[in-house]
CSV table of C-alpha atoms in Angstrom, one decimal:
chain,number,residue,atom,x,y,z
A,1,UNK,CA,-17.6,-12.4,25.2
A,2,UNK,CA,-16.6,-11.0,28.5
A,3,UNK,CA,-17.5,-12.6,31.8
A,4,UNK,CA,-19.9,-9.8,32.6
A,5,UNK,CA,-21.6,-10.1,29.2
A,6,UNK,CA,-22.0,-13.8,29.7
A,7,UNK,CA,-23.5,-13.2,33.1
A,8,UNK,CA,-25.9,-10.6,31.7
A,9,UNK,CA,-27.2,-13.1,29.2
A,10,UNK,CA,-27.8,-15.7,31.9
A,11,UNK,CA,-29.5,-13.1,34.2
A,12,UNK,CA,-31.8,-12.0,31.3
A,13,UNK,CA,-32.7,-15.6,30.5
A,14,UNK,CA,-33.8,-16.2,34.1
A,15,UNK,CA,-35.6,-12.9,34.5
A,16,UNK,CA,-39.3,-13.4,35.3
A,17,UNK,CA,-40.1,-9.8,34.1
A,18,UNK,CA,-38.2,-10.1,30.8
A,19,UNK,CA,-41.5,-10.6,28.8
A,20,UNK,CA,-42.7,-7.1,29.9
A,21,UNK,CA,-40.2,-5.4,27.6
A,22,UNK,CA,-42.3,-6.3,24.6
A,23,UNK,CA,-45.1,-4.2,26.0
A,24,UNK,CA,-43.1,-1.0,25.5
A,25,UNK,CA,-42.0,1.0,22.5
A,26,UNK,CA,-38.2,0.8,22.6
A,27,UNK,CA,-35.4,0.9,20.1
A,28,UNK,CA,-31.7,-0.1,20.2
A,29,UNK,CA,-30.8,2.5,22.7
A,30,UNK,CA,-30.2,1.6,26.3
A,31,UNK,CA,-32.8,3.7,28.1
A,32,UNK,CA,-31.8,4.5,31.7
A,33,UNK,CA,-33.9,7.6,32.1
A,34,UNK,CA,-37.2,6.2,33.2
A,35,UNK,CA,-36.7,8.0,36.5
A,36,UNK,CA,-37.4,11.2,34.5
A,37,UNK,CA,-39.8,9.9,31.8
A,38,UNK,CA,-40.9,6.4,31.4
A,39,UNK,CA,-41.0,4.6,28.0
A,40,UNK,CA,-44.3,4.5,26.0
A,41,UNK,CA,-46.4,1.4,26.7
A,42,UNK,CA,-47.3,-0.1,23.3
A,43,UNK,CA,-51.0,-0.2,23.9
A,44,UNK,CA,-51.3,3.6,24.6
A,45,UNK,CA,-51.4,5.0,21.1
A,46,UNK,CA,-54.5,3.0,20.0
A,47,UNK,CA,-56.3,3.7,23.2
A,48,UNK,CA,-55.6,7.5,22.9
A,49,UNK,CA,-56.8,7.3,19.3
A,50,UNK,CA,-60.1,5.9,20.4
A,51,UNK,CA,-60.4,8.6,23.1
A,52,UNK,CA,-59.9,11.3,20.5
A,53,UNK,CA,-61.8,9.9,17.6
A,54,UNK,CA,-64.7,8.1,19.2
A,55,UNK,CA,-65.1,9.4,22.7
A,56,UNK,CA,-64.4,13.0,22.0
A,57,UNK,CA,-65.1,13.1,18.2
A,58,UNK,CA,-68.3,11.0,18.1
A,59,UNK,CA,-69.8,11.0,21.5
A,60,UNK,CA,-68.6,14.4,22.5
A,61,UNK,CA,-70.3,15.6,25.7
A,62,UNK,CA,-71.9,12.2,26.2
A,63,UNK,CA,-68.5,10.7,27.1
A,64,UNK,CA,-68.6,12.3,30.5
A,65,UNK,CA,-71.1,9.6,31.4
A,66,UNK,CA,-71.0,7.0,28.7
A,67,UNK,CA,-67.2,6.8,28.5
A,68,UNK,CA,-66.6,7.2,32.2
A,69,UNK,CA,-64.8,10.5,32.0
A,70,UNK,CA,-66.4,11.9,35.2
A,71,UNK,CA,-65.3,9.0,37.4
A,72,UNK,CA,-61.8,8.7,35.9
A,73,UNK,CA,-59.9,10.5,38.7
A,74,UNK,CA,-61.0,8.0,41.4
A,75,UNK,CA,-61.2,5.0,39.1
A,76,UNK,CA,-57.6,5.5,38.0
A,77,UNK,CA,-56.6,6.3,41.6
A,78,UNK,CA,-57.9,2.9,42.6
A,79,UNK,CA,-55.6,1.3,39.9
A,80,UNK,CA,-52.6,3.2,41.3
A,81,UNK,CA,-53.5,2.4,44.9
A,82,UNK,CA,-52.1,-1.2,45.0
A,83,UNK,CA,-48.8,0.1,43.6
A,84,UNK,CA,-48.4,2.3,46.6
A,85,UNK,CA,-49.9,-0.1,49.1
A,86,UNK,CA,-53.2,1.6,49.6
A,87,UNK,CA,-56.8,0.2,49.8
A,88,UNK,CA,-59.3,1.5,47.3
A,89,UNK,CA,-61.0,4.9,47.9
A,90,UNK,CA,-57.9,6.7,49.1
A,91,UNK,CA,-56.2,7.9,45.9
A,92,UNK,CA,-57.5,10.4,43.4
A,93,UNK,CA,-55.7,11.4,40.2
A,94,UNK,CA,-55.5,14.9,38.8
A,95,UNK,CA,-53.4,18.1,38.7
A,96,UNK,CA,-49.6,18.1,38.9
A,97,UNK,CA,-47.4,16.8,41.7
A,98,UNK,CA,-46.7,20.4,42.7
A,99,UNK,CA,-50.4,21.3,43.1
A,100,UNK,CA,-51.0,18.1,45.1
A,101,UNK,CA,-48.0,18.8,47.4
A,102,UNK,CA,-49.6,22.2,48.1
A,103,UNK,CA,-53.0,20.8,48.8
A,104,UNK,CA,-51.6,18.0,51.0
A,105,UNK,CA,-49.3,20.2,53.0
A,106,UNK,CA,-51.8,23.0,53.7
A,107,UNK,CA,-54.4,20.4,54.6
A,108,UNK,CA,-52.0,18.7,57.0
A,109,UNK,CA,-51.2,22.0,58.7
A,110,UNK,CA,-54.9,22.7,59.1
A,111,UNK,CA,-55.6,19.3,60.5
A,112,UNK,CA,-52.7,19.7,63.0
A,113,UNK,CA,-54.4,22.6,64.6
A,114,UNK,CA,-53.5,26.1,65.7
A,115,UNK,CA,-51.2,25.1,68.5
A,116,UNK,CA,-48.5,23.9,66.1
A,117,UNK,CA,-46.7,26.6,64.3
A,118,UNK,CA,-43.8,24.9,62.4
A,119,UNK,CA,-43.5,23.0,59.1
A,120,UNK,CA,-40.5,20.7,58.7
A,121,UNK,CA,-39.3,20.1,55.2
A,122,UNK,CA,-36.5,17.9,53.7
A,123,UNK,CA,-33.6,20.3,53.2
A,124,UNK,CA,-32.4,18.2,50.3
A,125,UNK,CA,-35.7,18.0,48.6
A,126,UNK,CA,-36.5,18.6,44.9
A,127,UNK,CA,-36.6,22.4,44.7
A,128,UNK,CA,-40.3,22.8,43.9
A,129,UNK,CA,-41.2,20.9,47.1
A,130,UNK,CA,-39.2,23.5,49.0
A,131,UNK,CA,-40.8,26.4,47.2
A,132,UNK,CA,-44.2,25.1,48.0
A,133,UNK,CA,-43.4,24.4,51.6
A,134,UNK,CA,-42.2,28.0,52.0
A,135,UNK,CA,-45.4,29.3,50.3
A,136,UNK,CA,-47.6,27.0,52.5
A,137,UNK,CA,-45.8,28.3,55.6
A,138,UNK,CA,-46.5,31.9,54.6
A,139,UNK,CA,-50.1,31.1,53.8
A,140,UNK,CA,-50.8,29.4,57.1
A,141,UNK,CA,-48.7,31.7,59.3
A,142,UNK,CA,-46.2,29.0,60.2
A,143,UNK,CA,-42.4,28.9,60.4
A,144,UNK,CA,-40.5,26.7,57.9
A,145,UNK,CA,-37.7,24.6,59.2
A,146,UNK,CA,-35.6,22.8,56.6
A,147,UNK,CA,-33.6,19.8,57.9
A,148,UNK,CA,-32.0,16.7,56.4
A,149,UNK,CA,-34.1,13.6,56.6
A,150,UNK,CA,-31.7,11.9,59.0
A,151,UNK,CA,-32.1,14.9,61.4
A,152,UNK,CA,-35.9,14.9,61.3
A,153,UNK,CA,-36.6,12.9,64.5
A,154,UNK,CA,-34.5,15.3,66.5
A,155,UNK,CA,-36.2,18.3,65.0
A,156,UNK,CA,-39.7,17.2,65.9
A,157,UNK,CA,-41.6,18.6,68.9
A,158,UNK,CA,-44.8,20.1,70.1
A,159,UNK,CA,-44.5,23.0,67.6
A,160,UNK,CA,-44.4,20.6,64.6
A,161,UNK,CA,-47.5,20.7,62.5
A,162,UNK,CA,-46.5,18.8,59.4
A,163,UNK,CA,-43.5,17.3,57.8
A,164,UNK,CA,-42.8,17.1,54.0
A,165,UNK,CA,-40.4,14.3,52.9
A,166,UNK,CA,-39.2,12.6,49.8
A,167,UNK,CA,-39.2,8.8,49.8
A,168,UNK,CA,-36.2,8.7,47.4
A,169,UNK,CA,-33.7,11.5,46.9
A,170,UNK,CA,-33.9,12.6,43.3
A,171,UNK,CA,-30.2,13.3,43.1
A,172,UNK,CA,-28.6,10.4,44.8
A,173,UNK,CA,-31.2,7.7,44.7
A,174,UNK,CA,-31.0,7.3,48.5
A,175,UNK,CA,-34.2,5.6,49.9
A,176,UNK,CA,-35.3,7.2,53.1
A,177,UNK,CA,-36.8,5.2,55.9
A,178,UNK,CA,-40.6,5.8,55.5
A,179,UNK,CA,-41.7,3.5,58.3
A,180,UNK,CA,-39.5,4.9,61.0
A,181,UNK,CA,-39.8,8.6,60.0
A,182,UNK,CA,-43.6,8.3,59.8
A,183,UNK,CA,-43.6,6.8,63.2
A,184,UNK,CA,-41.4,9.6,64.6
A,185,UNK,CA,-43.7,12.2,63.1
A,186,UNK,CA,-46.7,10.6,64.6
A,187,UNK,CA,-45.0,10.3,68.0
A,188,UNK,CA,-44.6,14.0,68.0
A,189,UNK,CA,-48.3,14.5,67.2
A,190,UNK,CA,-47.7,15.9,63.7
A,191,UNK,CA,-48.8,14.8,60.2
A,192,UNK,CA,-46.5,13.6,57.4
A,193,UNK,CA,-46.7,14.2,53.7
A,194,UNK,CA,-44.6,11.9,51.5
A,195,UNK,CA,-43.5,12.7,47.9
A,196,UNK,CA,-43.4,9.3,46.1
A,197,UNK,CA,-42.2,10.5,42.7
A,198,UNK,CA,-39.1,8.5,42.7
A,199,UNK,CA,-40.4,5.4,44.4
A,200,UNK,CA,-43.9,4.5,43.2
A,201,UNK,CA,-43.7,1.8,40.6
A,202,UNK,CA,-40.1,0.9,41.5
A,203,UNK,CA,-40.4,-0.4,45.1
A,204,UNK,CA,-42.9,-1.2,47.8
A,205,UNK,CA,-44.3,1.8,49.6
A,206,UNK,CA,-47.0,0.3,51.9
A,207,UNK,CA,-48.8,3.6,52.8
A,208,UNK,CA,-51.6,1.8,54.6
A,209,UNK,CA,-49.4,-0.5,56.5
A,210,UNK,CA,-47.3,2.3,57.9
A,211,UNK,CA,-50.2,4.7,58.6
A,212,UNK,CA,-49.0,7.5,56.3
A,213,UNK,CA,-51.2,10.5,56.5
A,214,UNK,CA,-50.9,12.0,53.0
A,215,UNK,CA,-48.8,11.3,49.9
A,216,UNK,CA,-48.4,12.6,46.4
A,217,UNK,CA,-46.6,11.4,43.3
A,218,UNK,CA,-46.2,11.8,39.6
A,219,UNK,CA,-47.1,9.2,37.1
A,220,UNK,CA,-44.7,9.9,34.2
A,221,UNK,CA,-41.6,8.2,35.7
A,222,UNK,CA,-41.8,4.5,36.8
A,223,UNK,CA,-45.6,4.4,36.1
A,224,UNK,CA,-45.0,5.4,32.4
A,225,UNK,CA,-48.0,7.6,32.1
A,226,UNK,CA,-46.5,10.0,29.5
A,227,UNK,CA,-45.0,13.5,29.6
A,228,UNK,CA,-47.0,15.7,32.0
A,229,UNK,CA,-49.4,12.9,32.9
A,230,UNK,CA,-51.6,13.8,35.9
A,231,UNK,CA,-50.3,13.2,39.4
A,232,UNK,CA,-52.1,11.6,42.3
A,233,UNK,CA,-53.0,12.4,45.9
A,234,UNK,CA,-53.4,9.9,48.7
A,235,UNK,CA,-55.5,10.8,51.8
A,236,UNK,CA,-55.7,8.1,54.5
A,237,UNK,CA,-59.3,7.0,54.9
A,238,UNK,CA,-59.8,8.2,58.5
A,239,UNK,CA,-58.4,11.6,57.7
A,240,UNK,CA,-60.7,12.2,54.7
A,241,UNK,CA,-63.6,13.8,56.7
A,242,UNK,CA,-61.0,16.4,58.0
A,243,UNK,CA,-59.2,17.0,54.8
A,244,UNK,CA,-59.6,20.7,54.1
A,245,UNK,CA,-58.2,21.5,50.7
A,246,UNK,CA,-56.8,25.0,50.1
A,247,UNK,CA,-58.0,24.7,46.5
A,248,UNK,CA,-61.7,23.9,46.7
A,249,UNK,CA,-63.3,23.5,43.3
A,250,UNK,CA,-66.5,22.6,41.7
A,251,UNK,CA,-65.2,19.1,41.0
A,252,UNK,CA,-64.7,18.4,44.7
A,253,UNK,CA,-68.1,19.8,45.7
A,254,UNK,CA,-70.7,17.5,47.2
A,255,UNK,CA,-73.1,18.7,44.5
A,256,UNK,CA,-70.8,19.6,41.6
A,257,UNK,CA,-73.7,20.4,39.3
A,258,UNK,CA,-75.7,22.3,41.9
A,259,UNK,CA,-73.6,25.4,41.2
A,260,UNK,CA,-74.2,26.6,44.7
A,261,UNK,CA,-72.5,29.7,46.0
A,262,UNK,CA,-71.4,28.0,49.2
A,263,UNK,CA,-68.8,25.2,49.2
A,264,UNK,CA,-69.6,21.8,50.7
A,265,UNK,CA,-66.8,19.2,50.2
A,266,UNK,CA,-67.6,15.8,48.7
A,267,UNK,CA,-67.0,12.7,50.8
A,268,UNK,CA,-63.8,10.7,50.6
A,269,UNK,CA,-60.7,11.2,48.5
A,270,UNK,CA,-62.8,13.2,46.0
A,271,UNK,CA,-62.1,16.2,48.2
A,272,UNK,CA,-58.7,16.2,46.5
A,273,UNK,CA,-60.3,17.1,43.1
A,274,UNK,CA,-60.3,20.7,42.0
A,275,UNK,CA,-61.3,21.5,38.4
A,276,UNK,CA,-62.2,19.6,35.2
A,277,UNK,CA,-59.9,16.6,34.8
A,278,UNK,CA,-57.3,16.5,32.0
A,279,UNK,CA,-59.1,13.7,30.2
A,280,UNK,CA,-56.7,13.0,27.3
A,281,UNK,CA,-53.6,12.6,29.5
A,282,UNK,CA,-55.6,10.9,32.2
A,283,UNK,CA,-56.9,8.2,29.9
A,284,UNK,CA,-53.5,7.7,28.4
A,285,UNK,CA,-52.3,7.1,31.9
A,286,UNK,CA,-55.1,4.6,32.5
A,287,UNK,CA,-54.0,2.7,29.4
A,288,UNK,CA,-50.4,2.8,30.5
A,289,UNK,CA,-51.3,1.2,33.8
A,290,UNK,CA,-52.3,-2.0,31.9
A,291,UNK,CA,-48.7,-3.1,32.0
A,292,UNK,CA,-49.1,-3.7,35.8
A,293,UNK,CA,-51.9,-6.2,35.5
A,294,UNK,CA,-49.7,-9.3,36.0
A,295,UNK,CA,-46.8,-7.7,38.0
A,296,UNK,CA,-46.1,-7.6,41.7
A,297,UNK,CA,-44.2,-4.8,43.3
A,298,UNK,CA,-42.1,-7.4,45.1
A,299,UNK,CA,-40.8,-8.8,41.9
A,300,UNK,CA,-40.1,-5.3,40.5
A,301,UNK,CA,-38.1,-4.5,43.7
A,302,UNK,CA,-36.1,-7.7,43.5
A,303,UNK,CA,-35.1,-7.0,39.9
A,304,UNK,CA,-34.4,-3.3,40.6
A,305,UNK,CA,-31.9,-4.2,43.3
A,306,UNK,CA,-30.3,-6.9,41.1
A,307,UNK,CA,-30.0,-4.4,38.2
A,308,UNK,CA,-28.4,-1.7,40.3
A,309,UNK,CA,-26.1,-4.2,42.0
A,310,UNK,CA,-25.0,-5.5,38.6
A,311,UNK,CA,-24.5,-2.0,37.3
A,312,UNK,CA,-22.3,-1.0,40.2
A,313,UNK,CA,-20.3,-4.2,39.7
A,314,UNK,CA,-19.8,-3.5,36.0
A,315,UNK,CA,-18.9,0.1,36.7
A,316,UNK,CA,-16.2,-1.0,39.2
A,317,UNK,CA,-14.8,-3.3,36.5
A,318,UNK,CA,-15.1,-1.2,33.4
A,319,UNK,CA,-14.5,2.4,34.6
A,320,UNK,CA,-10.9,3.4,35.6
A,321,UNK,CA,-10.4,3.7,39.3
A,322,UNK,CA,-11.1,7.2,40.7
A,323,UNK,CA,-12.9,8.4,37.7
A,324,UNK,CA,-16.4,8.2,39.2
A,325,UNK,CA,-17.8,8.1,42.7
A,326,UNK,CA,-21.1,6.5,43.5
A,327,UNK,CA,-23.5,8.7,45.5
A,328,UNK,CA,-26.0,5.9,45.8
A,329,UNK,CA,-26.0,3.9,49.0
A,330,UNK,CA,-24.7,0.3,48.7
A,331,UNK,CA,-27.1,-1.0,51.3
A,332,UNK,CA,-30.3,-2.3,49.7
A,333,UNK,CA,-32.5,-0.8,52.4
A,334,UNK,CA,-31.1,2.6,51.5
A,335,UNK,CA,-31.3,2.4,47.7
A,336,UNK,CA,-34.0,3.4,45.3
A,337,UNK,CA,-34.0,2.4,41.7
A,338,UNK,CA,-31.3,4.7,40.3
A,339,UNK,CA,-27.6,5.0,40.5
A,340,UNK,CA,-26.0,8.4,40.7
A,341,UNK,CA,-22.3,8.7,39.9
A,342,UNK,CA,-20.2,11.8,40.6
A,343,UNK,CA,-18.0,12.7,37.7
A,344,UNK,CA,-16.1,16.0,37.3
A,345,UNK,CA,-17.2,16.5,33.6
A,346,UNK,CA,-20.6,14.8,33.9
A,347,UNK,CA,-22.4,17.1,31.5
A,348,UNK,CA,-20.1,16.3,28.6
A,349,UNK,CA,-19.9,12.7,29.5
A,350,UNK,CA,-23.7,12.3,29.5
A,351,UNK,CA,-23.9,14.0,26.1
A,352,UNK,CA,-21.3,11.5,24.7
A,353,UNK,CA,-23.1,8.6,26.3
A,354,UNK,CA,-26.4,9.6,24.6
A,355,UNK,CA,-24.6,9.9,21.3
A,356,UNK,CA,-23.5,6.3,21.8
A,357,UNK,CA,-27.0,5.1,22.6
A,358,UNK,CA,-26.9,5.1,26.4
A,359,UNK,CA,-29.5,7.5,27.7
A,360,UNK,CA,-29.3,8.7,31.3
A,361,UNK,CA,-29.3,12.3,32.5
A,362,UNK,CA,-27.2,14.9,34.2
A,363,UNK,CA,-27.7,16.9,37.3
A,364,UNK,CA,-25.6,19.9,37.9
A,365,UNK,CA,-22.9,20.3,38.8
A,366,UNK,CA,-21.3,16.8,38.5
A,367,UNK,CA,-23.9,14.0,38.7
A,368,UNK,CA,-24.6,11.3,36.1
A,369,UNK,CA,-28.0,9.7,36.9
A,370,UNK,CA,-29.1,6.3,35.6
A,371,UNK,CA,-32.6,5.1,36.3
A,372,UNK,CA,-33.5,1.4,36.2
A,373,UNK,CA,-37.1,0.6,35.3
A,374,UNK,CA,-37.4,-3.2,35.8
A,375,UNK,CA,-40.3,-3.6,33.5
A,376,UNK,CA,-38.2,-2.9,30.4
A,377,UNK,CA,-34.5,-2.6,31.4
A,378,UNK,CA,-32.5,-5.8,31.1
A,379,UNK,CA,-29.1,-7.0,32.4
A,380,UNK,CA,-27.5,-6.7,29.0
A,381,UNK,CA,-28.6,-3.1,28.9
A,382,UNK,CA,-26.8,-2.6,32.2
A,383,UNK,CA,-23.6,-4.2,31.1
A,384,UNK,CA,-23.5,-2.2,27.8
A,385,UNK,CA,-24.1,1.1,29.7
A,386,UNK,CA,-21.3,0.5,32.1
A,387,UNK,CA,-19.0,-0.7,29.3
A,388,UNK,CA,-19.8,2.3,27.2
A,389,UNK,CA,-19.1,4.6,30.2
A,390,UNK,CA,-15.8,2.9,30.8
A,391,UNK,CA,-14.8,3.3,27.2
A,392,UNK,CA,-15.5,7.0,27.4
A,393,UNK,CA,-13.6,7.5,30.6
A,394,UNK,CA,-10.6,5.3,29.9
């Protein structure tokens, strides 16, 4: 047994989250792609079977009331709220991340007022966020200004209406400074929208503490809600009376069953609802969130940093010098829960890794991405992944 293998065993034996692994459906593969799709929590299949057979099959329409379907978006939102540092009543679940980005950004521009004619967007953002920002700018008659996150403070001014940023860069795993960037946006009199897709469930976010205006995120990565599980929208409590959604629907109406011709928005975060909720996927998500009942985000963050530190150490020892380059910052305060390695033949390398039971993913043109979900990834997994990568690249 190598020194690194022995250390991995000791680290796993001391891991306070090690017991959570049994709550997921896993096999012998080393699964390091939870930053794209989280593993299946073991309690979800039975819960979904009940939703289908009893709630839908037997109760049918009665389940909107008797099974709590109607209140699911805000009920599940309140379960996600602690994971992003929000008090109850500020998170609503539904629609996709893309739809929620659009709602939040247009609403932010409307709240900023007519005197501000510019939207700032992260130039390195996930492409969809950029597309939506451009569409929101056209819709609201604003100018779009893409800048790198580090350049945001210098780009802000009296023209800035809203700023759309990613908490963690999806390519590199770089963690952006949410507190200081939020403060800079507010100092300029603008509103900020944070995309939390690659941070929620992996590290502290503290939306309320830092006064974030609006935030969105998916639930199928570190929250393990399942493929295409509904996203969520956070609207800070004091902004809710002013939140003017560009997608008003009957589900966000103050009298949803009044079927009135004029629109009157509901109170609170419910203004973020649009149409009929996706009940099957929403209740699968609700079941998946059970794995968080006895877990603190602080412990998850501590293990995430330990896992990524150990992986980088193992890569340095196992992979021939010069064969890969880490794009992920070494500093803990700048690192999310993934490691991105630049490798000239990354696509082929990832295919071979997967064939050998190490599952990560590839981002063109040359990036190997490895996501570390602390609830089910162990240190032995990390050591095996790096050793397998080293063997392929030797």
